[in-house]
Short mmCIF file of N, CA and C in Angstrom, two decimals:
data_model
loop_
_atom_site.label_atom_id
_atom_site.label_comp_id
_atom_site.label_asym_id
_atom_site.label_seq_id
_atom_site.Cartn_x
_atom_site.Cartn_y
_atom_site.Cartn_z
N MET A 1 -7.16 101.21 40.19
CA MET A 1 -7.23 99.84 39.88
C MET A 1 -6.25 98.80 41.04
N LEU A 2 -5.48 99.58 41.35
CA LEU A 2 -4.93 98.54 42.58
C LEU A 2 -5.64 98.26 43.73
N ASP A 3 -6.42 99.16 44.03
CA ASP A 3 -7.47 99.36 45.21
C ASP A 3 -8.53 98.11 44.97
N ILE A 4 -8.84 98.33 43.65
CA ILE A 4 -9.83 97.03 43.51
C ILE A 4 -9.32 96.00 43.53
N CYS A 5 -7.89 95.43 43.44
CA CYS A 5 -7.17 94.09 43.25
C CYS A 5 -7.35 94.34 45.08
N VAL A 6 -6.71 94.86 45.74
CA VAL A 6 -6.41 94.64 47.15
C VAL A 6 -7.98 94.26 47.51
N HIS A 7 -8.93 94.74 47.15
CA HIS A 7 -10.41 94.68 47.75
C HIS A 7 -10.83 93.05 47.44
N CYS A 8 -10.42 92.82 46.06
CA CYS A 8 -10.73 91.29 45.67
C CYS A 8 -9.99 90.54 46.35
N CYS A 9 -8.54 90.51 46.69
CA CYS A 9 -7.63 89.90 47.24
C CYS A 9 -8.34 89.54 48.83
N ILE A 10 -8.78 90.26 49.39
CA ILE A 10 -9.26 90.64 50.66
C ILE A 10 -10.53 89.82 51.04
N ILE A 11 -11.31 89.82 49.93
CA ILE A 11 -12.88 89.01 49.90
C ILE A 11 -12.39 88.04 49.75
N LEU A 12 -11.48 87.52 48.88
CA LEU A 12 -11.35 86.27 48.40
C LEU A 12 -10.80 85.30 49.73
N VAL A 13 -9.69 86.10 50.46
CA VAL A 13 -9.32 85.55 51.31
C VAL A 13 -10.13 85.13 52.62
N TYR A 14 -11.04 86.24 52.64
CA TYR A 14 -12.40 86.23 53.74
C TYR A 14 -13.02 84.86 53.39
N LEU A 15 -13.51 85.05 51.95
CA LEU A 15 -14.28 83.40 51.67
C LEU A 15 -13.78 82.45 51.83
N PHE A 16 -12.49 82.11 51.95
CA PHE A 16 -11.57 81.09 52.01
C PHE A 16 -11.58 80.61 53.74
N LEU A 17 -11.50 81.96 54.37
CA LEU A 17 -11.37 81.24 55.66
C LEU A 17 -12.62 80.72 56.21
N LEU A 18 -13.86 81.62 55.56
CA LEU A 18 -15.05 81.49 55.81
C LEU A 18 -15.41 79.89 55.73
N GLN A 19 -15.12 79.46 54.59
CA GLN A 19 -15.37 78.06 53.98
C GLN A 19 -14.24 77.07 54.94
N ILE A 20 -13.55 77.11 55.28
CA ILE A 20 -12.55 76.43 56.36
C ILE A 20 -13.49 76.32 57.62
N GLN A 21 -13.49 77.20 57.98
CA GLN A 21 -14.83 77.48 59.23
C GLN A 21 -15.70 76.40 59.37
N MET A 22 -16.58 76.59 58.06
CA MET A 22 -17.55 76.10 57.56
C MET A 22 -17.62 74.50 57.92
N LEU A 23 -16.76 74.21 57.31
CA LEU A 23 -15.94 72.46 57.14
C LEU A 23 -15.44 71.91 58.17
N HIS A 24 -14.96 72.88 59.17
CA HIS A 24 -14.13 72.53 60.91
C HIS A 24 -15.92 72.02 61.35
N ASN A 25 -16.81 73.46 61.05
CA ASN A 25 -18.24 73.13 61.69
C ASN A 25 -18.74 71.59 61.51
N LEU A 26 -18.44 71.76 60.33
CA LEU A 26 -19.09 70.05 59.94
C LEU A 26 -18.45 68.83 60.14
N PHE A 27 -17.16 68.92 60.64
CA PHE A 27 -16.83 67.72 61.15
C PHE A 27 -16.98 67.78 62.60
N ASP A 28 -16.97 69.04 63.44
CA ASP A 28 -17.07 69.07 64.46
C ASP A 28 -18.59 68.32 64.75
N ILE A 29 -19.56 68.61 63.84
CA ILE A 29 -21.00 67.82 64.31
C ILE A 29 -20.58 66.49 63.63
N LYS A 30 -19.93 65.84 62.90
CA LYS A 30 -20.07 64.65 62.05
C LYS A 30 -19.28 63.82 63.47
N TYR A 31 -17.94 64.35 64.19
CA TYR A 31 -17.27 63.59 65.28
C TYR A 31 -17.56 64.00 66.43
#
């Protein structure tokens, strides 16, 4: 069970960072 929790946390953090990077790219294109 613990392994599954850790994997879920890693995936969530990865998606979160990916979203931030995408937002930065959008802002770079806009301005």
